mmCIF file of C-alpha atoms in Angstrom:
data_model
loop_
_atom_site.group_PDB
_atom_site.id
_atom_site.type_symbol
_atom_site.label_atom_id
_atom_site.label_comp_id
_atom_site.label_asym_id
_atom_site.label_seq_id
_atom_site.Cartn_x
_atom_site.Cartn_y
_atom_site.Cartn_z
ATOM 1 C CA UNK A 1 7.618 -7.709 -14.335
ATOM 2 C CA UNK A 2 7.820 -5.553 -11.335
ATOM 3 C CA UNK A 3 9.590 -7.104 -8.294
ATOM 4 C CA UNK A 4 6.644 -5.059 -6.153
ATOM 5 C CA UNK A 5 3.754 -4.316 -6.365
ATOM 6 C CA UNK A 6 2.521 -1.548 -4.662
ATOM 7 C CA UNK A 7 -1.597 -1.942 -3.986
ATOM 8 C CA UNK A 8 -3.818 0.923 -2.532
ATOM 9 C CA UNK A 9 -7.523 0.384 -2.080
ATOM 10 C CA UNK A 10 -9.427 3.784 -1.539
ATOM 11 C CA UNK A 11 -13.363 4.440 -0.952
ATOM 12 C CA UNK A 12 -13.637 8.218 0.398
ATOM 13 C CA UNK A 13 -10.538 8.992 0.517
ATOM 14 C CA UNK A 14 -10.368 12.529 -1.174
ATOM 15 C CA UNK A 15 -8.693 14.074 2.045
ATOM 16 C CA UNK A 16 -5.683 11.624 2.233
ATOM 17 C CA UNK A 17 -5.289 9.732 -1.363
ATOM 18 C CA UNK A 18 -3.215 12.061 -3.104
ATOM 19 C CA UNK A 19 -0.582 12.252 -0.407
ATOM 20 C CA UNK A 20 -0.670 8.370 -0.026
ATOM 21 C CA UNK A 21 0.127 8.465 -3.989
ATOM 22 C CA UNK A 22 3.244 10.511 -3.706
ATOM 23 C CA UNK A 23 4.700 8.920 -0.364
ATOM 24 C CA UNK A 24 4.343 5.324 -2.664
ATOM 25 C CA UNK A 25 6.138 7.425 -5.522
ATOM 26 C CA UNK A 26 8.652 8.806 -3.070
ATOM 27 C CA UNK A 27 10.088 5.640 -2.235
ATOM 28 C CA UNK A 28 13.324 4.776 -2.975
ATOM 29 C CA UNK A 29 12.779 1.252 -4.340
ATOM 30 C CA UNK A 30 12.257 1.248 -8.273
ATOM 31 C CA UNK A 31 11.305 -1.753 -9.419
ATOM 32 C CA UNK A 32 8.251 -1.449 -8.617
ATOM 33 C CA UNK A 33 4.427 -0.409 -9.643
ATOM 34 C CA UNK A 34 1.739 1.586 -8.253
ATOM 35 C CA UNK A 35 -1.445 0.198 -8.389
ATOM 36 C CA UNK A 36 -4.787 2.393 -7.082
ATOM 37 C CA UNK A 37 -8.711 0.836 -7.084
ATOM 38 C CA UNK A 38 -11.092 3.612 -6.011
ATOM 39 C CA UNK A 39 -14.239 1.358 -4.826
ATOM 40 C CA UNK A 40 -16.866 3.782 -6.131
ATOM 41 C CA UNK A 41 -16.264 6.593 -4.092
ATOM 42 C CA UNK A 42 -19.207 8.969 -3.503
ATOM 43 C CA UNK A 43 -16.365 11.879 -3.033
ATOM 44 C CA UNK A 44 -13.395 13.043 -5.488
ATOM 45 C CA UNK A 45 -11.348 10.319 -4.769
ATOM 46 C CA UNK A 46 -11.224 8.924 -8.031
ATOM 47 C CA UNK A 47 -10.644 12.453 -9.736
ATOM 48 C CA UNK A 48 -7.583 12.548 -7.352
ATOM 49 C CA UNK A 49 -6.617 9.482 -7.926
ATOM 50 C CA UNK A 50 -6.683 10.554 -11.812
ATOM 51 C CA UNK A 51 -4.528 13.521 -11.427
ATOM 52 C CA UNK A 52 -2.227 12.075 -9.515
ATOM 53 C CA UNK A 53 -1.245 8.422 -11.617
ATOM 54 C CA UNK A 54 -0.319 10.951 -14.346
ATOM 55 C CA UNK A 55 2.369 12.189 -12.582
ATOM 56 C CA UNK A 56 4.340 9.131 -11.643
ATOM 57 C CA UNK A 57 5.583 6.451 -13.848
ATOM 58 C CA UNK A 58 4.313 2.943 -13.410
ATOM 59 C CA UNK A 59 1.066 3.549 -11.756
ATOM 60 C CA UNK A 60 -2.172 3.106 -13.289
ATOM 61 C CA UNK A 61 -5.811 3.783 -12.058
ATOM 62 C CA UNK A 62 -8.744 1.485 -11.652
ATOM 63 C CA UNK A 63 -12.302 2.073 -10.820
ATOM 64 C CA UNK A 64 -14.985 -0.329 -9.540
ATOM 65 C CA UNK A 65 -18.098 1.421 -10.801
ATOM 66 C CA UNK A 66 -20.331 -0.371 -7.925
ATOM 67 C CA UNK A 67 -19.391 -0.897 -4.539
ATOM 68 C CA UNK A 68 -17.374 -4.608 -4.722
ATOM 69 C CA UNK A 69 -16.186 -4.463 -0.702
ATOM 70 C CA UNK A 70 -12.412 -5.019 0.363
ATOM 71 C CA UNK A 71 -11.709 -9.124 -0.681
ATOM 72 C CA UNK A 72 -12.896 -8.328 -4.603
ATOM 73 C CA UNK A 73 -11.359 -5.014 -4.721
ATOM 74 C CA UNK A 74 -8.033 -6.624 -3.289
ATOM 75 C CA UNK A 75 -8.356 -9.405 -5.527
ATOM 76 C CA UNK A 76 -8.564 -7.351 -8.731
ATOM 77 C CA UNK A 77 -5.493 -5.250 -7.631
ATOM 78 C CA UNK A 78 -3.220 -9.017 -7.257
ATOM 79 C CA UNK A 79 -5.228 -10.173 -10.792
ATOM 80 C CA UNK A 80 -3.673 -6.879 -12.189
ATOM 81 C CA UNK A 81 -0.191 -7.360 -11.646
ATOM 82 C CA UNK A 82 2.741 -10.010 -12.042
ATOM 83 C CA UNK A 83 4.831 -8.851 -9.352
ATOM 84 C CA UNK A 84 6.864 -10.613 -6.654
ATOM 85 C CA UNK A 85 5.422 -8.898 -4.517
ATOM 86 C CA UNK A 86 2.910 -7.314 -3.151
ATOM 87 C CA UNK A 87 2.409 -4.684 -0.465
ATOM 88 C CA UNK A 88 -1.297 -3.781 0.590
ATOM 89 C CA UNK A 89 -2.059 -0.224 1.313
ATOM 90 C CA UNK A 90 -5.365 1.259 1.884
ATOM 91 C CA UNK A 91 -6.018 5.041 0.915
ATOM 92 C CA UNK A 92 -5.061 6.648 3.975
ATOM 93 C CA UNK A 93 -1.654 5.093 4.071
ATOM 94 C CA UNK A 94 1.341 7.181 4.147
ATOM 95 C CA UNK A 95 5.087 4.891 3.401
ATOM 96 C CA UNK A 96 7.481 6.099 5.425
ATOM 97 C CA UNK A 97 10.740 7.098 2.819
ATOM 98 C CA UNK A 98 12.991 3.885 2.638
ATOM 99 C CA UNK A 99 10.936 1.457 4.884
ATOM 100 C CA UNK A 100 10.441 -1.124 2.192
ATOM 101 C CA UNK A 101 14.065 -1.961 0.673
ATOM 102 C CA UNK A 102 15.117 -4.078 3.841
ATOM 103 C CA UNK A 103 11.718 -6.298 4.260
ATOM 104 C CA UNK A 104 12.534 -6.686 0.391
ATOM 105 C CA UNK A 105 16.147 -7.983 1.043
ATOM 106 C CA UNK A 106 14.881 -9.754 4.003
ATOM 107 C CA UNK A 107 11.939 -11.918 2.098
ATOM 108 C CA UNK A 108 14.526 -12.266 -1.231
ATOM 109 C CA UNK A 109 17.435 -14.137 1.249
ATOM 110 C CA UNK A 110 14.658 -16.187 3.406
ATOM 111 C CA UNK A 111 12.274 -17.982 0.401
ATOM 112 C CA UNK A 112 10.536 -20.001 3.587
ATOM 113 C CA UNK A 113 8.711 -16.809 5.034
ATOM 114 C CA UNK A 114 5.936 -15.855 3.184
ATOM 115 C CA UNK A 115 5.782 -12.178 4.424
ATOM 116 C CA UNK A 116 7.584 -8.973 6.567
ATOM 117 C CA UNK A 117 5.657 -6.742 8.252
ATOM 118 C CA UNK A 118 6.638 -3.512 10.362
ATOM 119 C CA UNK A 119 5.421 -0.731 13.096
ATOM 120 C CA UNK A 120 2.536 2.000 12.180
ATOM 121 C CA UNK A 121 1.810 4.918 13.374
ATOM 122 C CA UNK A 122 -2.134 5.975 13.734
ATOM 123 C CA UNK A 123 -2.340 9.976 12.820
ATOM 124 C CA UNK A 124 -5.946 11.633 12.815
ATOM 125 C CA UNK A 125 -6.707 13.926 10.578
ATOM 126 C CA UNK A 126 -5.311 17.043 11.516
ATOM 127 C CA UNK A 127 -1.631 15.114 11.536
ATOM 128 C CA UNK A 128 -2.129 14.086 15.607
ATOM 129 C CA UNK A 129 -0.868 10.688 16.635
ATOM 130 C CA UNK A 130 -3.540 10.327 19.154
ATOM 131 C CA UNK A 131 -2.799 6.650 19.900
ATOM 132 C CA UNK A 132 1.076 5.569 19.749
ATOM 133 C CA UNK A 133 2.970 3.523 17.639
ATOM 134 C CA UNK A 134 1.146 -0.365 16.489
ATOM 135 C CA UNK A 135 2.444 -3.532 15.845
ATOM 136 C CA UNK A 136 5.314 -5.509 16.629
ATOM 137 C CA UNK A 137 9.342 -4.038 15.558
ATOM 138 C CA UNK A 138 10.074 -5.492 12.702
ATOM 139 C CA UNK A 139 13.279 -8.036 14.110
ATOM 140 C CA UNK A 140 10.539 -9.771 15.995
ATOM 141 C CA UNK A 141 7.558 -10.071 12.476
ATOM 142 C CA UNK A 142 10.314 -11.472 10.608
ATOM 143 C CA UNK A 143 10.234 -14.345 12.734
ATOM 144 C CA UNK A 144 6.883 -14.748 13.033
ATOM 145 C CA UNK A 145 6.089 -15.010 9.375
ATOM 146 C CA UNK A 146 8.394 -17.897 9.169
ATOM 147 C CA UNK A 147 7.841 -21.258 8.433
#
C-alpha cells in the first residue's frame, strides 16, 4: 500500500496532461502512486495519458468511456487505491519539486487534522501568471484543517 496517492482527473487536457504526469513523477516522495482518469475526452488526452503511464513506475491509466462529471470520476480514483493518502490534482496541475514531503510529515505527527493544503500559482497557457499567487501559506492551512 502506497502511503499517497497521487489522483489527476483530466477531460481536454491534451495541451497540459503530459507535463502534469512528469511533475507528479518528478517528485521526490516515493511511496507513492500515480493515478490518471481521462473523463472521455473529445481530444488526445487519453492517448497522452497512455504514453506517458508507461514511462513511470506506479501509475496506471483509467478511462471513463462516457462523460461521469467530477464527484464519480473522483470517486473511482479513491475506490482505486489503498493509500493513506490522497492528493487531488486535476489535469492542468503542475507539483512544484518537493512541495509534498512536509504536508506529509505534518499530517503523519498531527492524526487530529484531516488535511494540509498550500499556495498556487494560476499560469495561462502560454506560461503567464496573469493573476498572482492563491490561497493561504501553508503555516496558517495547517491550522485551519485542525480539529
Amino acid at each position: 500500500m502506497p502511503k499517497l496517492s497521487f489522483q489527476i482527473l483530466a477531460r481536454n487536457n491534451a495541451a497540459f496532461i503530459g507535463e502534469a504526469l512528469r511533475s507528479l513523477a518528478a517528485e521526490p516522495f516515493a511511496d507513492r502512486e500515480i493515478l490518471v482518469l481521462d473523463d472521455a475526452s473529445d481530444d488526445a488526452t487519453f492517448n497522452i495519458i497512455q504514453l506517458t503511464v508507461e514511462a513511470i513506475p506506479g501509475a496506471k491509466a483509467f478511462r471513463n468511456e462516457t462523460r461521469q462529471g467530477i464527484a464519480k470520476s473522483r470517486q473511482r480514483l479513491a475506490d482505486a487505491s489503498d493509500s493513506e493518502y490522497i492528493a487531488p490534482f486535476d489535469g492542468d496541475d503542475i507539483l512544484i519539486s518537493g512541495a509534498i514531503k512536509r504536508k506529509i510529515e505534518f499530517l503523519d505527527s498531527n492524526s487530529d487534522y484531516a488535511g494540509a493544503y498550500g499556495r498556487h500559482i494560476q499560469v495561462d497557457a502560454q506560461g503567464r501568471t496573469p493573476q498572482g499567487v492563491y490561497g493561504y501559506p501553508f503555516s496558517r492551512m495547517e491550522h485551519a484543517f485542525g480539529s
